Amino acid sequence: QVQLVESGGGVVQPGRSLRLSCAASGFTFSTYAMYWVRQAPGKGLEWVSAISYDGGNKYYADSVKGRFTISRDNSKNTLYLQMNNLRVEDTAVYYCARDRHPMTMIGPGDVWGQGTTVTVSS
Amino acid sequence: QSALTQPASVSGSPGQSITISCTGTSTDVGGFHYVSWYQQHPGKAPQLMIYEVNYRPSGVSNRFSASKSGNTASLTISGLQAEDEADYYCSSYTSGSTRYVFGTGTKVTVL
């Protein structure tokens, strides 16, 4: 079935790095834009980053621009989020999500992963 | 890019209808037909309830409907049920460099 599974979360000190992965299955990964969305403890959803189906277009929230890098490997059906210079305020559950339609880039759609938790603490 | 504005909480009795508003600007909600609504139960991933302003994905109850007028989008839940108690978020495509924005979220309570 259509599925997204995130991994790579953990506890890390401020200033360190972490790489999240999102493994896709059950659909043609290479035709869908993908997104990272996070949710800090007790807070609302925050869009983090987006990448087009072919990786040619990437977008970032102002809060992570210059520190986070989104990428994808369509041969491995996997989405990544490289997070550098982590801050305490980056502590959150990180979700990956698929666009609603193939070959478009209009926002997180109907397929989401279960989330992976990142805790930044000294 | 500021978050879209939603009421912090909305409540209703079983069987009633409630409406959640989502207010943005002409550069997001008012400028595009790409407004979505998500339901999130505690500890769970968000679930898409509405896309492109007023379309329901298959499997979503027709008790959920949505619309947009100017810079404000709205989600209506009819025949409120206990299982509808959750957090609801709107989101929109934007013309800004960040491209997407979520609403502040609304906690729906079934009395």
Short mmCIF file of C-alpha atoms in Angstrom, two decimals:
data_model
loop_
_atom_site.label_atom_id
_atom_site.label_comp_id
_atom_site.label_asym_id
_atom_site.label_seq_id
_atom_site.Cartn_x
_atom_site.Cartn_y
_atom_site.Cartn_z
CA GLN A 1 0.00 0.00 0.00
CA VAL A 2 0.98 3.64 -0.32
CA GLN A 3 3.32 4.41 2.56
CA LEU A 4 5.90 6.85 3.86
CA VAL A 5 8.24 5.87 6.68
CA GLU A 6 10.49 8.44 8.33
CA SER A 7 13.69 7.62 10.19
CA GLY A 8 16.79 9.30 11.54
CA GLY A 9 15.37 11.26 14.44
CA GLY A 10 17.04 11.36 17.82
CA VAL A 11 18.55 13.52 20.53
CA VAL A 12 21.31 15.89 19.45
CA GLN A 13 23.15 18.82 20.99
CA PRO A 14 22.68 22.38 19.72
CA GLY A 15 24.94 23.14 16.79
CA ARG A 16 25.17 19.52 15.67
CA SER A 17 23.73 17.89 12.57
CA LEU A 18 21.17 15.19 11.79
CA ARG A 19 19.84 13.66 8.58
CA LEU A 20 16.26 12.49 8.30
CA SER A 21 15.10 9.98 5.71
CA CYS A 22 11.66 9.20 4.35
CA ALA A 23 11.24 5.89 2.52
CA ALA A 24 8.37 5.78 0.05
CA SER A 25 6.55 2.73 -1.24
CA GLY A 26 3.38 1.82 -3.10
CA PHE A 27 3.47 4.69 -5.59
CA THR A 28 5.70 6.14 -8.29
CA PHE A 29 7.89 8.28 -6.03
CA SER A 30 9.69 10.00 -8.91
CA THR A 31 6.49 11.71 -10.08
CA TYR A 32 5.49 13.41 -6.82
CA ALA A 33 6.70 16.55 -5.09
CA MET A 34 7.53 15.89 -1.45
CA TYR A 35 7.38 17.93 1.74
CA TRP A 36 8.72 18.08 5.27
CA VAL A 37 6.40 19.42 7.94
CA ARG A 38 7.21 19.66 11.64
CA GLN A 39 5.32 20.06 14.88
CA ALA A 40 6.97 21.28 18.04
CA PRO A 41 5.65 19.83 21.31
CA GLY A 42 2.19 21.23 21.99
CA LYS A 43 2.34 23.50 18.95
CA GLY A 44 0.83 23.64 15.49
CA LEU A 45 2.03 22.37 12.14
CA GLU A 46 4.88 24.24 10.46
CA TRP A 47 5.85 23.68 6.86
CA VAL A 48 9.65 23.20 6.63
CA SER A 49 10.70 22.39 3.08
CA ALA A 50 9.52 21.18 -0.32
CA ILE A 51 11.14 19.58 -3.34
CA SER A 52 9.75 19.06 -6.81
CA TYR A 53 9.34 15.59 -8.29
CA ASP A 54 12.64 15.82 -10.15
CA GLY A 55 14.55 17.66 -7.43
CA GLY A 56 14.94 20.74 -9.59
CA ASN A 57 13.01 23.09 -7.34
CA LYS A 58 13.46 23.42 -3.59
CA TYR A 59 11.84 25.72 -1.07
CA TYR A 60 12.45 26.38 2.61
CA ALA A 61 10.76 28.10 5.52
CA ASP A 62 12.61 31.20 6.66
CA SER A 63 13.24 29.53 10.02
CA VAL A 64 15.45 26.83 8.45
CA LYS A 65 16.83 28.53 5.35
CA GLY A 66 20.59 28.20 5.17
CA ARG A 67 20.67 25.41 7.77
CA PHE A 68 18.49 22.65 6.30
CA THR A 69 18.82 21.01 2.89
CA ILE A 70 16.14 18.89 1.24
CA SER A 71 17.07 16.29 -1.34
CA ARG A 72 15.75 13.11 -2.90
CA ASP A 73 17.06 9.97 -4.54
CA ASN A 74 14.42 8.76 -6.97
CA SER A 75 16.37 5.57 -7.63
CA LYS A 76 16.01 4.70 -3.95
CA ASN A 77 12.50 6.12 -3.47
CA THR A 78 13.81 8.17 -0.58
CA LEU A 79 13.48 11.77 0.58
CA TYR A 80 16.05 13.38 2.85
CA LEU A 81 16.36 16.38 5.15
CA GLN A 82 19.89 17.34 6.16
CA MET A 83 19.68 19.49 9.26
CA ASN A 84 22.80 21.43 10.24
CA ASN A 85 23.50 23.86 13.08
CA LEU A 86 20.47 22.59 14.97
CA ARG A 87 18.80 24.83 17.52
CA VAL A 88 16.68 24.06 20.55
CA GLU A 89 13.70 25.48 18.66
CA ASP A 90 14.09 22.79 15.98
CA THR A 91 12.83 20.23 18.50
CA ALA A 92 9.74 18.70 16.91
CA VAL A 93 8.13 15.70 15.28
CA TYR A 94 9.11 15.79 11.62
CA TYR A 95 6.66 14.42 9.07
CA CYS A 96 7.23 13.79 5.38
CA ALA A 97 4.26 14.10 3.05
CA ARG A 98 3.43 13.62 -0.59
CA ASP A 99 1.73 16.07 -2.92
CA ARG A 100 -1.90 15.39 -3.75
CA HIS A 101 -1.28 15.03 -7.49
CA PRO A 102 1.69 13.83 -9.53
CA MET A 103 3.77 16.34 -11.44
CA THR A 104 2.46 19.27 -9.38
CA MET A 105 3.76 21.24 -6.41
CA ILE A 106 0.76 22.64 -4.60
CA GLY A 107 1.18 21.40 -1.07
CA PRO A 108 1.18 18.40 1.28
CA GLY A 109 -1.56 15.99 0.31
CA ASP A 110 -3.16 12.80 1.41
CA VAL A 111 -0.15 10.65 2.25
CA TRP A 112 1.89 11.36 5.38
CA GLY A 113 4.42 9.37 7.34
CA GLN A 114 4.05 8.62 11.03
CA GLY A 115 6.73 11.14 11.98
CA THR A 116 10.17 10.99 13.54
CA THR A 117 11.11 12.92 16.67
CA VAL A 118 14.06 15.29 16.81
CA THR A 119 15.12 16.64 20.17
CA VAL A 120 17.79 19.32 20.34
CA SER A 121 19.10 19.69 23.85
CA SER A 122 22.34 20.17 25.68
CA GLN B 1 5.37 34.53 5.81
CA SER B 2 2.94 34.70 8.72
CA ALA B 3 0.72 31.77 9.63
CA LEU B 4 -2.88 31.87 8.49
CA THR B 5 -5.26 32.91 11.27
CA GLN B 6 -7.70 30.39 12.72
CA PRO B 7 -9.79 30.54 15.91
CA ALA B 8 -8.05 28.74 18.74
CA SER B 9 -11.11 26.67 19.58
CA VAL B 10 -14.60 25.87 18.36
CA SER B 11 -17.13 23.66 20.09
CA GLY B 12 -20.51 22.17 19.38
CA SER B 13 -22.94 19.53 20.52
CA PRO B 14 -23.40 16.23 18.71
CA GLY B 15 -25.49 16.70 15.58
CA GLN B 16 -24.80 20.40 15.32
CA SER B 17 -22.80 22.14 12.60
CA ILE B 18 -19.68 24.18 13.23
CA THR B 19 -17.53 26.34 10.95
CA ILE B 20 -13.82 27.05 11.25
CA SER B 21 -12.40 30.09 9.52
CA CYS B 22 -8.93 30.51 8.02
CA THR B 23 -7.89 34.05 7.19
CA GLY B 24 -4.92 34.94 5.05
CA THR B 25 -4.08 37.53 2.45
CA SER B 26 -4.25 38.05 -1.28
CA THR B 27 -0.82 36.43 -1.57
CA ASP B 28 -2.01 33.12 -0.19
CA VAL B 29 -5.65 32.15 0.50
CA GLY B 30 -7.10 34.93 -1.64
CA GLY B 31 -4.74 34.46 -4.53
CA PHE B 32 -4.88 30.73 -5.19
CA HIS B 33 -7.29 27.82 -5.35
CA TYR B 34 -4.88 25.68 -3.31
CA VAL B 35 -6.33 25.70 0.20
CA SER B 36 -6.31 22.44 2.12
CA TRP B 37 -7.69 21.34 5.49
CA TYR B 38 -6.20 18.68 7.76
CA GLN B 39 -7.55 16.85 10.80
CA GLN B 40 -5.12 15.71 13.47
CA HIS B 41 -5.94 13.52 16.44
CA PRO B 42 -3.52 13.53 19.39
CA GLY B 43 -0.33 11.65 18.68
CA LYS B 44 -1.31 10.98 15.07
CA ALA B 45 -0.18 12.31 11.71
CA PRO B 46 -2.40 14.89 10.01
CA GLN B 47 -5.08 13.59 7.65
CA LEU B 48 -6.14 15.49 4.55
CA MET B 49 -9.84 16.36 4.72
CA ILE B 50 -10.20 18.96 1.96
CA TYR B 51 -7.96 19.96 -0.95
CA GLU B 52 -8.13 22.70 -3.57
CA VAL B 53 -10.62 24.69 -1.47
CA ASN B 54 -13.58 22.32 -1.58
CA TYR B 55 -12.68 18.82 -2.79
CA ARG B 56 -12.89 15.82 -0.48
CA PRO B 57 -10.44 12.91 -0.86
CA SER B 58 -12.10 9.54 -1.18
CA GLY B 59 -12.99 8.13 2.21
CA VAL B 60 -13.64 11.48 3.87
CA SER B 61 -17.18 11.91 5.13
CA ASN B 62 -19.47 14.25 3.22
CA ARG B 63 -20.21 15.88 6.57
CA PHE B 64 -17.04 17.88 5.85
CA SER B 65 -17.38 20.73 3.37
CA ALA B 66 -15.40 23.86 2.66
CA SER B 67 -15.45 27.11 0.75
CA LYS B 68 -13.51 30.31 0.20
CA SER B 69 -14.48 33.96 -0.04
CA GLY B 70 -11.81 36.53 -0.65
CA ASN B 71 -8.94 36.00 1.76
CA THR B 72 -10.90 33.70 4.09
CA ALA B 73 -11.47 29.98 3.74
CA SER B 74 -13.93 28.03 5.85
CA LEU B 75 -14.41 24.41 6.88
CA THR B 76 -17.85 23.26 7.98
CA ILE B 77 -18.50 20.06 9.86
CA SER B 78 -22.15 19.03 9.78
CA GLY B 79 -23.80 16.50 12.06
CA LEU B 80 -20.97 16.80 14.56
CA GLN B 81 -19.82 13.47 16.00
CA ALA B 82 -17.58 12.55 18.91
CA GLU B 83 -14.91 11.30 16.49
CA ASP B 84 -14.66 14.79 14.99
CA GLU B 85 -13.00 16.06 18.16
CA ALA B 86 -9.49 16.90 16.98
CA ASP B 87 -7.23 19.72 15.86
CA TYR B 88 -7.86 21.19 12.42
CA TYR B 89 -5.36 23.09 10.28
CA CYS B 90 -5.76 24.96 7.05
CA SER B 91 -2.90 25.49 4.63
CA SER B 92 -2.36 27.44 1.46
CA TYR B 93 0.04 27.84 -1.39
CA THR B 94 1.59 31.31 -1.32
CA SER B 95 3.33 33.57 -3.78
CA GLY B 96 6.11 34.22 -1.28
CA SER B 97 9.51 32.60 -1.46
CA THR B 98 8.49 30.05 1.17
CA ARG B 99 5.63 28.80 -1.07
CA TYR B 100 3.43 27.21 1.64
CA VAL B 101 1.89 28.21 4.94
CA PHE B 102 -0.22 26.52 7.60
CA GLY B 103 -2.91 28.00 9.78
CA THR B 104 -2.54 28.45 13.51
CA GLY B 105 -4.83 25.48 14.19
CA THR B 106 -8.27 25.07 15.77
CA LYS B 107 -9.18 22.66 18.52
CA VAL B 108 -12.67 21.28 17.95
CA THR B 109 -14.47 20.06 21.05
CA VAL B 110 -17.65 17.99 20.94
CA LEU B 111 -19.65 18.87 24.02
#
